[in-house]
Structures are given as structure tokens and as C-alpha cells.
Short mmCIF file of C-alpha atoms and ligand atoms in Angstrom, two decimals:
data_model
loop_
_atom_site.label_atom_id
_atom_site.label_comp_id
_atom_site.label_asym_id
_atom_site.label_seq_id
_atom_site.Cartn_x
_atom_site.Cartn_y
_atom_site.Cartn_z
CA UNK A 113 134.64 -38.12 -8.92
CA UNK A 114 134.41 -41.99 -9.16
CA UNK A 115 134.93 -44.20 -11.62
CA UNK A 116 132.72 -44.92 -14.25
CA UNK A 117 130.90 -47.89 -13.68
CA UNK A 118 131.37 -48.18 -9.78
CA UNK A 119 128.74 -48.98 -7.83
CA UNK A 120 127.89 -45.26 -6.52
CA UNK A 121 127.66 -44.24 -10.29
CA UNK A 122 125.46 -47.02 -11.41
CA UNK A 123 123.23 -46.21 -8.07
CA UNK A 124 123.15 -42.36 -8.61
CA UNK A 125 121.94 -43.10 -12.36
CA UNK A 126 118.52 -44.82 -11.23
CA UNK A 127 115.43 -43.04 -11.11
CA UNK A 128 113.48 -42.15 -8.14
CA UNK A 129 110.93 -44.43 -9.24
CA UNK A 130 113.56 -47.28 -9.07
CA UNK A 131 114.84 -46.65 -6.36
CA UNK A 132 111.38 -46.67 -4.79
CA UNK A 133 110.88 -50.09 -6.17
CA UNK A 134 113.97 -51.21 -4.93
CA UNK A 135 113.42 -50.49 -1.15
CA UNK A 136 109.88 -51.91 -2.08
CA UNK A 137 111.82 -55.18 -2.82
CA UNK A 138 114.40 -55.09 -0.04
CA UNK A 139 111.85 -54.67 2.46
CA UNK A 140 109.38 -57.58 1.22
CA UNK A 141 112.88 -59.39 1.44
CA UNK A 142 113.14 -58.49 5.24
CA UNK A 143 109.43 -58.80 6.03
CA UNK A 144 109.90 -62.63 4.99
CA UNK A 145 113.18 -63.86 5.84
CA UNK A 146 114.00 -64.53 9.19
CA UNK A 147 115.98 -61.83 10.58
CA UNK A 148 118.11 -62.48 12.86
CA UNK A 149 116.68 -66.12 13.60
CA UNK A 150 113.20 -64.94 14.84
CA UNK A 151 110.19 -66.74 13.22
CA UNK A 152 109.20 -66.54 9.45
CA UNK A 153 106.38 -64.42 8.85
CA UNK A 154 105.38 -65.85 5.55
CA UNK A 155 106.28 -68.61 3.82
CA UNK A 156 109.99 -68.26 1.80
CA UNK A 157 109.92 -69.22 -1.67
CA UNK A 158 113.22 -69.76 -3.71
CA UNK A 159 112.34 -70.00 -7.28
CA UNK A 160 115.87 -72.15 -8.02
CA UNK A 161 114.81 -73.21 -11.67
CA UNK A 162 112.19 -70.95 -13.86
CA UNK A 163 111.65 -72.29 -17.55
CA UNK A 164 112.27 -69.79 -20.03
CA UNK A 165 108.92 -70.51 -21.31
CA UNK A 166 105.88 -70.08 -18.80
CA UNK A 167 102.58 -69.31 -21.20
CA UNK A 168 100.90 -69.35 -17.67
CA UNK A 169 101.02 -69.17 -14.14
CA UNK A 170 99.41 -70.67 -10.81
CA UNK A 171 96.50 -69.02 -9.39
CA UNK A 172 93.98 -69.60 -7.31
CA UNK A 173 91.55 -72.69 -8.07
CA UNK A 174 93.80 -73.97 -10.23
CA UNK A 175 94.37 -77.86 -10.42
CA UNK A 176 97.67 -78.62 -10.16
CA UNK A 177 99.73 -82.25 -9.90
CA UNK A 178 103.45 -81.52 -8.79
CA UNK A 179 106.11 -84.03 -6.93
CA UNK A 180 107.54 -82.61 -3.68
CA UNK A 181 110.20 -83.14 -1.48
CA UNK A 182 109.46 -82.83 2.33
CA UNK A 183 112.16 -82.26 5.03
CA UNK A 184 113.09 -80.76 8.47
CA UNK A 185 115.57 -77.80 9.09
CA UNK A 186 118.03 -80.43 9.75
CA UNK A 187 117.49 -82.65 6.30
CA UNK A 188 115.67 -85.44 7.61
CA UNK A 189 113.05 -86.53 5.14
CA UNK A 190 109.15 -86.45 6.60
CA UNK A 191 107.39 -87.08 3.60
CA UNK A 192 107.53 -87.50 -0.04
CA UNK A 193 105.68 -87.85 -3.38
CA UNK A 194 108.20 -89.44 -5.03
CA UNK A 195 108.13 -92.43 -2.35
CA UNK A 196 104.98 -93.40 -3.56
CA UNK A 197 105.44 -92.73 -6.87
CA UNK A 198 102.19 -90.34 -7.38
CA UNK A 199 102.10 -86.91 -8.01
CA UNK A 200 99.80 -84.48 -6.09
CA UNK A 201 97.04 -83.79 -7.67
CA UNK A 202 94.56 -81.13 -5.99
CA UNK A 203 93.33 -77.52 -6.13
CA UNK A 204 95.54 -74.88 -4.45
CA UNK A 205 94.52 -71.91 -2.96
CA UNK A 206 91.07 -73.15 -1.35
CA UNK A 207 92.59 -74.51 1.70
CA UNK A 208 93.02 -78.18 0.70
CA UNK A 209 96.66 -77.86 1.23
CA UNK A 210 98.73 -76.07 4.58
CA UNK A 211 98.68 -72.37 4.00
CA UNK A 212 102.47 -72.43 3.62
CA UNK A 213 101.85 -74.73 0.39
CA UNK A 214 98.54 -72.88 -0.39
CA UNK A 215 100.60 -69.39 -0.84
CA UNK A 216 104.05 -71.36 -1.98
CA UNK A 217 102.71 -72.43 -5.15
CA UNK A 218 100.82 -69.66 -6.59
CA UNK A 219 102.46 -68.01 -9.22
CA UNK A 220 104.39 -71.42 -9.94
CA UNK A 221 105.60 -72.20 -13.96
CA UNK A 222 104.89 -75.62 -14.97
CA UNK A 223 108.94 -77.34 -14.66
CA UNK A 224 110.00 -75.00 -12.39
CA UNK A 225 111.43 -75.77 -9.07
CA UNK A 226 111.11 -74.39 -6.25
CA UNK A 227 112.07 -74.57 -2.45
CA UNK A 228 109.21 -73.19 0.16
CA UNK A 229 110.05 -72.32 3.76
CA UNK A 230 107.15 -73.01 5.29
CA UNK A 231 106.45 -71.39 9.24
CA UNK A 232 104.70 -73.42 11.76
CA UNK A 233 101.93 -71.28 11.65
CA UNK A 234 101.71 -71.87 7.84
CA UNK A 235 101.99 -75.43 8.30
CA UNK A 236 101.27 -77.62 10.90
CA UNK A 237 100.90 -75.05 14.02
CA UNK A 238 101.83 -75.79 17.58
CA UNK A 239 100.04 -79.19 17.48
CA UNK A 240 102.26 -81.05 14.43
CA UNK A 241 100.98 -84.10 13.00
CA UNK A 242 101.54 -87.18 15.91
CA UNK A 243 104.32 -89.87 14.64
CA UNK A 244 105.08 -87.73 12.08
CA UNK A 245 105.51 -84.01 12.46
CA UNK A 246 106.66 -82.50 15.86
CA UNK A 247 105.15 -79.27 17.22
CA UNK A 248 106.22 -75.71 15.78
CA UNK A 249 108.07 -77.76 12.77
CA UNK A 250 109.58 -74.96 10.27
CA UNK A 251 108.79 -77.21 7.08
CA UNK A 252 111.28 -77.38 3.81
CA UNK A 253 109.55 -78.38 0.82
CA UNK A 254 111.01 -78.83 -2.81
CA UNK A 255 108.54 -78.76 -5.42
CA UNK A 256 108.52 -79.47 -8.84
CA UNK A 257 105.28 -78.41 -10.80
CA UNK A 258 104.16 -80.44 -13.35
CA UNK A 259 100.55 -79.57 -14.98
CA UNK A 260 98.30 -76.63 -13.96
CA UNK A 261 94.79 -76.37 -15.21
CA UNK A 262 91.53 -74.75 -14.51
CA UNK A 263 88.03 -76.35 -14.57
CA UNK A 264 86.97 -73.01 -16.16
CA UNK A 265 89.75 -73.57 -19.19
CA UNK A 266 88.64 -74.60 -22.43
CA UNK A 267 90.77 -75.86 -25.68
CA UNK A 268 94.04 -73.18 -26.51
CA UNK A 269 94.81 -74.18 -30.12
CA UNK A 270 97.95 -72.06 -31.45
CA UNK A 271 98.65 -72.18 -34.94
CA UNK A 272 101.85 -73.09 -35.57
CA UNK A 273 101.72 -72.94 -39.64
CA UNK A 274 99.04 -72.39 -41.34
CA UNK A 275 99.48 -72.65 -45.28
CA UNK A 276 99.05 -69.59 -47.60
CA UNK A 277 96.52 -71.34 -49.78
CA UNK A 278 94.09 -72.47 -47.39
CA UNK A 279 90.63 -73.12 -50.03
CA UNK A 280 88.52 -74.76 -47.45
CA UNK A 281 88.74 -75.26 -43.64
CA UNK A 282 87.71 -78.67 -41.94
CA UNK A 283 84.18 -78.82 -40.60
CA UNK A 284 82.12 -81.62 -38.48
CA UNK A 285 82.03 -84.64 -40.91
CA UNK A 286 84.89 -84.10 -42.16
CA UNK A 287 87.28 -87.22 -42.73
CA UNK A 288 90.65 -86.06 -41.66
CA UNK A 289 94.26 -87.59 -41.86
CA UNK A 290 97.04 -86.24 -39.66
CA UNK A 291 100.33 -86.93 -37.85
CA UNK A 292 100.49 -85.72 -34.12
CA UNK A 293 102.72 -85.73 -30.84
CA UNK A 294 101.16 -86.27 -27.91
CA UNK A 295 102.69 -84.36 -24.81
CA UNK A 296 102.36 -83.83 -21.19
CA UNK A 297 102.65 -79.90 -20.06
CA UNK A 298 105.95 -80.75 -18.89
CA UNK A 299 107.32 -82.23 -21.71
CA UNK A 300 106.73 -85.92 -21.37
CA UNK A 301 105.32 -87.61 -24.90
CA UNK A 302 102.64 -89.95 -23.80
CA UNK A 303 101.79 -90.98 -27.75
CA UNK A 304 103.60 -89.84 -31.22
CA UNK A 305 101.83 -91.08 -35.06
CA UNK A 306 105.42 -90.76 -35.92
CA UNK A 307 106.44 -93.89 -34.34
CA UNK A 308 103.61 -95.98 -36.09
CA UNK A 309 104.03 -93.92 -38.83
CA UNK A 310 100.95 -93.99 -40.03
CA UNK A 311 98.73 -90.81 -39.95
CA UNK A 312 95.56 -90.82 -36.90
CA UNK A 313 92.76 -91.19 -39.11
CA UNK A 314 89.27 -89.70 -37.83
CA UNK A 315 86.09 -87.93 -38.51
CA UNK A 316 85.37 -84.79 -37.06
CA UNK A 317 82.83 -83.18 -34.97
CA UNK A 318 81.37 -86.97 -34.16
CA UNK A 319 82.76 -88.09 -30.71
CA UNK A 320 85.18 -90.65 -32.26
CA UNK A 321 87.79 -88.79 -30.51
CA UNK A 322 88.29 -86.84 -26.94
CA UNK A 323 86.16 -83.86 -26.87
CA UNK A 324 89.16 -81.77 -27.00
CA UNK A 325 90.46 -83.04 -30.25
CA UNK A 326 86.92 -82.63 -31.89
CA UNK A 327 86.97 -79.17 -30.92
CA UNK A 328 90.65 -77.84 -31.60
CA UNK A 329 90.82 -79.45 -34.94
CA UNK A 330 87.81 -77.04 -36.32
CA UNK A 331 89.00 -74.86 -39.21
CA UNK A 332 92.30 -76.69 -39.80
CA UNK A 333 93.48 -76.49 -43.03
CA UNK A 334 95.53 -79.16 -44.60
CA UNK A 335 99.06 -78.70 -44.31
CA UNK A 336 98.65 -76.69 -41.18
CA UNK A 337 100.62 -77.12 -37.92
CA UNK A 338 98.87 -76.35 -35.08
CA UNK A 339 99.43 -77.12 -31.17
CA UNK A 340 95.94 -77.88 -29.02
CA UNK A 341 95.92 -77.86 -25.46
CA UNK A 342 93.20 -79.76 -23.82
CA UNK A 343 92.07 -80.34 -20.07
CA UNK A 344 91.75 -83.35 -18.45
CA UNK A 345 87.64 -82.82 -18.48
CA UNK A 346 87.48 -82.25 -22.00
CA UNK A 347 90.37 -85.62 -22.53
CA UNK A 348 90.59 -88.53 -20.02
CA UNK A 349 89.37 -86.38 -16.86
CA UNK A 350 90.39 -87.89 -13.53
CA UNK A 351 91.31 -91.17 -14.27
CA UNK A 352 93.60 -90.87 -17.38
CA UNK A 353 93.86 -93.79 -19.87
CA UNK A 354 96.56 -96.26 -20.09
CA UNK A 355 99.66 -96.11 -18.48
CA UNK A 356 101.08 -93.07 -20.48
CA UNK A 357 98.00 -90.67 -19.46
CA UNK A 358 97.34 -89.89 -15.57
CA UNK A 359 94.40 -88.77 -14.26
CA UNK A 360 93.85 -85.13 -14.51
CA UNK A 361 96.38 -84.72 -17.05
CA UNK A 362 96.36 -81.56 -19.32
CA UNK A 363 97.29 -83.00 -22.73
CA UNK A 364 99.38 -81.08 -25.39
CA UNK A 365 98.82 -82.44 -29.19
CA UNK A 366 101.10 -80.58 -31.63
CA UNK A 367 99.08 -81.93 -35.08
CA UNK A 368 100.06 -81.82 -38.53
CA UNK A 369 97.19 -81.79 -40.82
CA UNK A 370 97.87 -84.41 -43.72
CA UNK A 371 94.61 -84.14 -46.06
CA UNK A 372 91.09 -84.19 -45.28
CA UNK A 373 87.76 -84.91 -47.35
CA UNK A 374 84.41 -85.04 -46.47
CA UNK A 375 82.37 -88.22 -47.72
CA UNK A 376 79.92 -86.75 -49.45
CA UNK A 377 82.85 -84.67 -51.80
CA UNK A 378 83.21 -84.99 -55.73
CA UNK A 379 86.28 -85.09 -57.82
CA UNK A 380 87.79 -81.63 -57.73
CA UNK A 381 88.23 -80.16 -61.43
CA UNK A 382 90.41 -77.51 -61.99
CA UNK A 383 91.33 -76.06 -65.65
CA UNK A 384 95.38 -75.93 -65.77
CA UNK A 385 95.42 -74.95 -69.39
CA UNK A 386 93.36 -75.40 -72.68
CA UNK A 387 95.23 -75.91 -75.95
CA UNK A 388 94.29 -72.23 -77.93
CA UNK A 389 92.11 -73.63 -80.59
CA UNK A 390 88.61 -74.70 -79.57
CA UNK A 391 88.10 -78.30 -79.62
CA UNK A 392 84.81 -79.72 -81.05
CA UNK A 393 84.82 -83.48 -79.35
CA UNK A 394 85.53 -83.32 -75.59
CA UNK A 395 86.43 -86.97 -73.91
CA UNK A 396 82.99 -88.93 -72.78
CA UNK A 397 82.02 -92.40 -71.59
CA UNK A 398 83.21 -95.18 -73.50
CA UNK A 399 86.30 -93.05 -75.37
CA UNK A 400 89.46 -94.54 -75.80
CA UNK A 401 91.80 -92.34 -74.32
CA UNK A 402 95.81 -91.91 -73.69
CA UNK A 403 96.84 -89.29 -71.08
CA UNK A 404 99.74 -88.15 -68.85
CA UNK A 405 99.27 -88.46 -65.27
CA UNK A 406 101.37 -87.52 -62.40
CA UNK A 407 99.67 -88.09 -58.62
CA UNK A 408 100.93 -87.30 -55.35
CA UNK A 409 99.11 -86.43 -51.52
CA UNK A 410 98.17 -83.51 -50.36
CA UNK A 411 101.46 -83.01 -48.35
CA UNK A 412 103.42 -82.78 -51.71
CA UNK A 413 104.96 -86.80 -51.37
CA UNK A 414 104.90 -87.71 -55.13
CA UNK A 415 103.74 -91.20 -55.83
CA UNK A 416 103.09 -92.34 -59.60
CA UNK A 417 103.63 -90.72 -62.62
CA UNK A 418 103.11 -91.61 -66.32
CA UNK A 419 106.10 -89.92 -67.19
CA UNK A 420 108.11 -92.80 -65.38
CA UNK A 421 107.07 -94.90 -67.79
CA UNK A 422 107.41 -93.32 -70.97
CA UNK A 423 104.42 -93.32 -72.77
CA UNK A 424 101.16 -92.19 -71.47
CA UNK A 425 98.44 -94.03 -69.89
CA UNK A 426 95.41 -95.55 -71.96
CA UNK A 427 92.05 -95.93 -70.67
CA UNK A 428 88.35 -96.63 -71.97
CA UNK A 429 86.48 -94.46 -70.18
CA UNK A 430 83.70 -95.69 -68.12
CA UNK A 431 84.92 -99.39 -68.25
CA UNK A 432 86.37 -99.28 -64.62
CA UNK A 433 89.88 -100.03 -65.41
CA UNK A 434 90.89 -96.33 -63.97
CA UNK A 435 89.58 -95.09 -59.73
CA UNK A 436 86.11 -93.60 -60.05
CA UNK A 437 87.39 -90.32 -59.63
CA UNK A 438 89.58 -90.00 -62.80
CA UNK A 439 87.26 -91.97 -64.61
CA UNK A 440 84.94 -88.85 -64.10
CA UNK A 441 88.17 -86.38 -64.20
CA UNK A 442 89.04 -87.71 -67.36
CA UNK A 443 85.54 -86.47 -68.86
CA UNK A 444 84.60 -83.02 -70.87
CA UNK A 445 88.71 -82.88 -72.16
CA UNK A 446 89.64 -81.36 -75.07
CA UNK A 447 93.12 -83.28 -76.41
CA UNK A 448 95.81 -81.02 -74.69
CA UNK A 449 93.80 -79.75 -71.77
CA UNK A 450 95.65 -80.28 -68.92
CA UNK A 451 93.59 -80.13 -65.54
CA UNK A 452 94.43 -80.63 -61.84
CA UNK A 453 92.17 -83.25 -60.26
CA UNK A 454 91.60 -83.85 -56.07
CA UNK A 455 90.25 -87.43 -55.70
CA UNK A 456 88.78 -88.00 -52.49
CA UNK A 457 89.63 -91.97 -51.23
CA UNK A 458 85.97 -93.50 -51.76
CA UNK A 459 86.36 -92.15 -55.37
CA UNK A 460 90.15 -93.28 -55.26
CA UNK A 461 91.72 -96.57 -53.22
CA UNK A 462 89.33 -96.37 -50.40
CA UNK A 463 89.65 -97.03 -46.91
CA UNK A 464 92.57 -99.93 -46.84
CA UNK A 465 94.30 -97.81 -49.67
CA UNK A 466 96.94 -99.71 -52.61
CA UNK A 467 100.20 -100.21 -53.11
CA UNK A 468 101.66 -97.54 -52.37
CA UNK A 469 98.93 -95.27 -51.15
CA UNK A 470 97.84 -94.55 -47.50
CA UNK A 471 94.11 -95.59 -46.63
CA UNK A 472 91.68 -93.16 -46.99
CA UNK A 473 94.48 -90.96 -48.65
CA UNK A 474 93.53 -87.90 -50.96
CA UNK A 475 95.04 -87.93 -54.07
CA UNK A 476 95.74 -84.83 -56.13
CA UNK A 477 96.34 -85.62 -59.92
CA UNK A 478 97.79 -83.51 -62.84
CA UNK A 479 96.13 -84.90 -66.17
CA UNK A 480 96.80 -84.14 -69.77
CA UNK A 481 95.00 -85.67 -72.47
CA UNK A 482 96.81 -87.03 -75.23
CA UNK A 483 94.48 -88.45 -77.09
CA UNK A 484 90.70 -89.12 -77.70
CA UNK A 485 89.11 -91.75 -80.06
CA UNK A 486 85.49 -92.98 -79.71
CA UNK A 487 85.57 -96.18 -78.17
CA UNK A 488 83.38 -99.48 -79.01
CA UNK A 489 80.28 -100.71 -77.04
CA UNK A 490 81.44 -103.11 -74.34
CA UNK A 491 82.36 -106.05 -75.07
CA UNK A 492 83.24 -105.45 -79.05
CA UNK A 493 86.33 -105.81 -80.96
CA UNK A 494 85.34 -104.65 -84.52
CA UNK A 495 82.16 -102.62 -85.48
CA UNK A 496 80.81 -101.56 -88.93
CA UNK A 497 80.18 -98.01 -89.47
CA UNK A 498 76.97 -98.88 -91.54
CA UNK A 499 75.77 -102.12 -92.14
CA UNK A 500 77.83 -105.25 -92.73
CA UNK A 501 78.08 -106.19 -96.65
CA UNK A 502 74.79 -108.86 -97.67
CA UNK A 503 77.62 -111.54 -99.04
CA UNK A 504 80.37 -111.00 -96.17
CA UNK A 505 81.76 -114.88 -96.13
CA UNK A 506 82.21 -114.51 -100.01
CA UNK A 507 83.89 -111.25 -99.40
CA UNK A 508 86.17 -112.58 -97.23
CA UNK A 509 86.88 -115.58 -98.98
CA UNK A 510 89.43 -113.81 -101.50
CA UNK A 511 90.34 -117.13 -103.02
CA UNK A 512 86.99 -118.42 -102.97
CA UNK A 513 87.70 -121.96 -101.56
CA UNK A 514 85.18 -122.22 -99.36
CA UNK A 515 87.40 -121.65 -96.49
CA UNK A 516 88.67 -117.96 -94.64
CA UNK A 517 91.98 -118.79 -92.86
CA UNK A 518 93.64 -115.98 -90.74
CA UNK A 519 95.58 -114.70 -93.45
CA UNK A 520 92.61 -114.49 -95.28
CA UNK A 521 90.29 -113.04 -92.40
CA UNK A 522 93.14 -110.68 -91.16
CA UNK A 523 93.52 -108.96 -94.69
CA UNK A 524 90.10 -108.94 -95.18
CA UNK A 525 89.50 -106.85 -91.64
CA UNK A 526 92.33 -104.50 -92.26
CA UNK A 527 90.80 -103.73 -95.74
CA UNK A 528 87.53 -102.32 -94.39
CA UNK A 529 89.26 -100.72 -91.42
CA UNK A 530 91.71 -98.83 -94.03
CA UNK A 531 88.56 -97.69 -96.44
CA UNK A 532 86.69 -97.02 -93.34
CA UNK A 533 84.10 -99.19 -93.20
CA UNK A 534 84.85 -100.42 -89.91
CA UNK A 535 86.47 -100.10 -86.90
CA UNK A 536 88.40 -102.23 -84.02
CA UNK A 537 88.41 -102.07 -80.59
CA UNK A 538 91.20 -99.10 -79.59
CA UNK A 539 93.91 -99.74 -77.26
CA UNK A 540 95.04 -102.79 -78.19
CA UNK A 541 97.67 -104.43 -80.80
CA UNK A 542 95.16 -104.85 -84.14
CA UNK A 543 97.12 -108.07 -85.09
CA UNK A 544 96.11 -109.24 -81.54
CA UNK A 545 92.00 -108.05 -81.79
CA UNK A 546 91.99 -109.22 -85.26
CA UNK A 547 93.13 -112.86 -83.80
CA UNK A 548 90.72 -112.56 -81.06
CA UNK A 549 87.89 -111.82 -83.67
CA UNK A 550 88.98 -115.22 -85.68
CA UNK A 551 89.13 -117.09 -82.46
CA UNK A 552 85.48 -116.34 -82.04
CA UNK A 553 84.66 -117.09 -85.32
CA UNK A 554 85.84 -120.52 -85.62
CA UNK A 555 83.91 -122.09 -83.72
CA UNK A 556 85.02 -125.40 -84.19
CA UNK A 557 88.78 -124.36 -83.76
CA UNK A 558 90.28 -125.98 -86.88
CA UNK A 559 92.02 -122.97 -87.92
CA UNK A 560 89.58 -122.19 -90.45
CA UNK A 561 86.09 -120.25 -90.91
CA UNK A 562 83.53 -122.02 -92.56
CA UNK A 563 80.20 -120.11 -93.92
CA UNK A 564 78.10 -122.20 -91.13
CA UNK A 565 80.61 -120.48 -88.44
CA UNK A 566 80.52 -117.10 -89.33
CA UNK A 567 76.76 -117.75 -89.26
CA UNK A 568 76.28 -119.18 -86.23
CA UNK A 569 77.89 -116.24 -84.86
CA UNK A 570 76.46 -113.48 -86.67
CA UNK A 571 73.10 -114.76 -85.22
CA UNK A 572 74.14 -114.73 -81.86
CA UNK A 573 75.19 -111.59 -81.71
CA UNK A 574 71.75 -110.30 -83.32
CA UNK A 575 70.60 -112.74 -80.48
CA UNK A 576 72.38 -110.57 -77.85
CA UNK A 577 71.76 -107.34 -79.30
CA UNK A 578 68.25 -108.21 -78.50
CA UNK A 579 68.36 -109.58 -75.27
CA UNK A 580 70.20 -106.10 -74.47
CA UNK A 581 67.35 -104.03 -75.84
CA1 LIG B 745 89.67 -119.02 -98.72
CA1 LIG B 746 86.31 -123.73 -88.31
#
């Protein structure tokens, strides 16, 4: 009996089938190496370093670039890529290359390294190359693989992350923000965003970017991660760009999908909640409203909120003090709706952006209205509900001098505002629109109204009221 685990044990416990395979192996083994010193039958291929990741392999017609070593049995160097600083960049299998090399590199990982024993008959023959290689050379090549492609390939796109809610995928036309690092197959980063960072901002589908690009970013949604791979002929083809990008480069993007919009979209309403009873009065053009706000991007980074400020936001709706798109948003509320808003960047801060906000940044808002009052015509501080009184001046001359101070003027205003007669412009401190309003009225700035002023003034507005209509 032996041992467990000895070597006769182990071997007895194969199967026939593995055994078969075995003496397959050993005797492809034989077949190449020299035995015994005679000459190589094939070329010898050490695969010294294979990357644990190979998503594909040489084959036949493939482009490839790769740096190589060159040397004779004895070490001495013949030739070398790295001596003039370029890799090879052909297609194997089709006879461009000695067979040796031909045959050596099929089957080759991108990164991996390998050393090819390469027969005279596989490589330069009985002839050699004059000056350089001498007859019946055996030829010892180290090779280092560094991009494989195929004119047949098209764009791989893997997707890395894709987000559970996903409500509409980008199509041509699209406008789209996004964050991306730019690699070589082997690694090397010709371009990051994250270094500038600042998103790559593009349209879709329009030939503003590489063919490639166009192509793999169909059907992203935002917040998705996805990796394209693109060929040289749909990216910089043989020449390459810049000094980051060589010719015939296959070009790995790993993207990160920030927001996109399309410049034709709306303001997106959505309906968080409605307060249970109905309301009658919904918010419209020219309101006076207060509401909460908080805003952030589409990637979750919060920017501005109401609440950081402690009381809510007030707006007249319509009168451009709020972005286009809430001024619409902001519309149809009852008072305690709360709705979810997506505000595309031409209905928001546009294509240089604000403080604080990206260019051409989406911006999702949470709303709640507050509060709602009608609002004045543009332009108004005070309106009557009906018509003004016939004998206003002596109305508002409570002490009948002849003469309406402020005093006089402000009680007189806050009288027909408290019995509802009138109204003053919302949003603002009364004490201040009441001063305003006597400002206006005394027209000669002596800190009184005379009957002449308020006159003068009633009839321009008529005037104006006209000229409108
Ligand atoms: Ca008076
Ligand atoms: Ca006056």
C-alpha cells in the first residue's frame, strides 16, 4: 500500500480520460522542444506572465501593437521596439510578420508576456537578414502585448451599474452630462473628467464626439456606470490624437452618467402629496406665493434648500424673479401640495450655470406651498377692490388742513386695507409699500400731499391704464 497522497496514489486516481489528455500534453511538449539539441519544430512559447483578466484573445486578423524584445541564443540584442520607442502595430496571422511571430502571438492576453523561440525556418531561414541576422539564427523574442482589435469589432459597452429606477433612457439629441476615465487596453489612462473635475458635456447621436462614444452611450440611464470599448476606426483610427492617444489605439471609457435632458423637455411635475381636503384656488400667474424648496442634481449632491434659511421662499409668480422652470412648477398648487419638480438647464441656470450649479446641470426640486394670495398687476403697490371713493383727498385728509402727511396717508391706507376695500402689493413690509405709495404721491417731495398731487397722479395712472389697453 502507499501512502496517501504520494504520487502513485494521486496518479492511479485520474481518469482514463486524463490521463489521455495528459500524454496529449506531454507529447505536444516533446514535439516542440528541442530534444536533445536537434532543431525546434515549431516555435516555443513561454507564457511567463498571464493577467488574471483576459476578456479576449489573439486570433487571426487581429490588429495588434505590442513592444518586443529581440535577441540571439547567446543574449546579444538584434533588434528592439523599445529602442525606438514605437510599438508594433500590424495584423498577425496573414503573413506580415515571420511565421515564428505569426504563430507566437496568437492566443496572446493583452499585458501578458511572453518569450517565443522562434526556429530558423520560422524566422529568417538559411538566408538571415545581411548586417543584421546571420543564417539559420534560432530567434528569442520577449513580447509584451498591448492592444488587440479587429476591423470587424464594433462598440462592447458593459454595464457596470445601472440604477433600479431607470424612467427614461438617453436617445440621439439628448444633452448629456457625465464623468469618465479614459483608458488604454492595457491599463494606461490617456484622459480622466475627474482631474478637471468638471463633467464631459455633449449631445448625443450628433457627431460632436468619436463615433464610438455616440454609439455606446445609447440607452444610458442617469446614474448608470457603464464601461465602452471602442476601436481605433470607430475613435482616432490610425493616427491617434494628441500625445496620450496612438494610432490604432483601442480606447476603454468607463462613464458615469451624471444627468441628461433633451432641449426640447418641460418641467417634470410629479404629485408628492395633496393636503386631504380639496382646495378651491390652485397657485396661477401673478400669485404671491411662499414655499419650501429643497434642490439638488440628479446624482443626489444637495445644493440649496429653504429650510437653511428658516422661513420659506416668496415669489410672485410670473414676474421672473424665480428660473422658468419653477415659475411654471410653482403653478396649479393647492397650499400644502408638495410636488417633485425636474428642471431641465434652459428652464433653470442655463448653459454657464450659477453659483453653485454646474452648466447645463439638471436640477431636481422638492416644493411645498405654503401659501397663496392673489397678487397685484405689475407694477402696483395698492389696488381698490371696487372703485376708489369720489372725495378720496378729503378722505384722507382726517384733520382737514389741506395737507395729507405720512401719518395721515399711512392710517388712511391701513384703514381701507383692514375694512377691505383695498389691497397692497404682497411680499413686502406694508410700512415700506405704504412709504413707497407716498413717495409717488408727492410729487414735489415736501413731505406732504397736496390735492393737485394726488391729482396729477391719479390721472396718470388712468393715462397708463390706457396706453396699456
Ligand atoms: Ca391733513
Ligand atoms: Ca407735496
Amino acid at each position: 500500500m502507499f501512502p496517501a497522497g504520494s504520487p502513485s496514489h494521486t496518479f492511479r486516481r485520474l481518469s482514463l480520460l486524463q490521463l489521455l489528455l495528459l500524454l496529449q500534453a506531454l507529447g505536444r511538449g516533446l514535439g516542440r522542444a528541442s530534444p536533445a539539441g536537434g532543431p525546434l519544430e515549431d516555435v516555443v512559447i513561454e507564457r511567463y506572465h498571464v493577467p488574471r483578466s483576459c476578456p479576449r484573445e489573439v486570433q487571426m486578423g487581429d490588429f495588434v501593437r505590442y513592444h518586443y524584445n529581440g535577441t540571439f541564443e547567446d543574449g546579444k540584442k538584434f533588434d528592439s521596439s523599445y529602442d525606438r520607442s514605437t510599438l508594433v502595430a500590424i495584423v498577425v496571422g496573414v503573413g506580415r510578420l515571420i511565421t515564428g511571430m505569426d504563430r507566437g502571438l496568437m492566443g496572446m492576453c493583452v499585458n501578458e508576456r511572453r518569450r517565443l523561440i522562434v526556429p530558423p525556418h520560422l524566422g529568417y531561414g538559411s538566408i538571415g537578414v545581411a548586417g543584421l541576422i546571420p543564417p539559420d539564427a534560432t530567434l528569442y523574442f520577449d513580447v509584451v502585448l498591448l492592444d488587440v482589435w479587429n476591423k470587424a469589432d464594433t462598440v462592447q459597452v458593459s454595464i457596470l451599474l445601472r440604477p433600479p429606477h431607470c424612467p427614461r433612457m438617453v436617445q440621439d439629441t439628448d444633452f448629456v452630462r457625465y464623468h469618465y476615465n479614459g483608458t488604454l487596453l492595457d491599463g494606461t489612462t490617456f484622459d480622466t473628467s475627474y482631474s478637471r473635475n468638471h463633467t464631459y458635456n455633449t449631445y448625443i447621436g450628433q457627431g460632436y464626439i468619436i463615433p464610438g462614444m455616440d454609439q455606446g452611450l445609447q440607452g444610458v440611464c442617469i446614474g448608470e456606470r457603464r464601461r465602452i470599448t471602442v476601436p481605433p476606426h470607430l475613435a482616432y483610427g490610425e493616427n491617434g490624437t494628441g500625445d496620450k492617444i496612438p494610432g490604432s489605439a483601442v480606447l476603454i471609457f468607463d462613464v458615469h452618467v451624471i444627468d441628461f435632458h433633451n432641449p426640447a423637455d418641460p418641467v417634470e411635475i410629479k404629485t408628492l402629496s395633496r393636503p386631504p381636503e380639496s382646495c378651491n384656488e390652485t397657485s396661477k400667474l401673478g400669485d404671491f406665493i411662499r414655499y419650501h424648496y429643497n434642490c439638488s442634481l440628479l446624482d443626489g449632491t444637495r445644493l440649496f434648500s429653504s429650510h437653511d434659511f428658516g422661513a420659506p421662499q416668496e415669489a410672485t409668480l410670473g414676474a421672473n424673479k424665480v428660473i422658468e422652470g419653477l415659475d411654471t412648477g410653482l403653478q396649479g398648487m393647492c397650499v400644502g401640495e408638495r410636488r417633485q419638480l425636474v428642471v431641465p438647464p434652459h428652464l433653470a441656470h442655463g448653459e454657464s450655470g450659477a453659483r453653485g450649479v454646474p452648466g447645463s446641470a439638471v436640477l431636481l426640486f422638492e416644493v411645498e406651498l405654503v401659501s397663496r394670495e392673489d397678487g397685484l398687476p405689475t407694477g402696483y403697490l395698492f389696488v381698490w377692490h371696487k372703485d376708489p371713493p369720489a372725495s378720496l383727498f378729503e378722505d384722507m385728509d382726517l384733520n382737514k388742513d389741506g395737507e395729507v402727511p405720512p401719518e395721515e396717508f399711512s392710517s388712511f391706507i391701513k384703514a381701507q386695507v383692514n375694512e377691505g376695500k383695498g389691497r397692497l402689493m404682497p411680499g413686502q413690509d406694508p410700512e415700506k409699500t405704504i412709504g413707497d405709495m407716498f413717495q409717488n404721491q408727492d410729487r414735489n417731495q415736501d413731505g406732504k400731499i397736496t390735492a393737485e398731487e394726488l391729482k396729477l397722479k391719479s390721472d396718470e395712472d388712468q393715462e397708463r391704464v390706457h396706453e396699456e389697453l
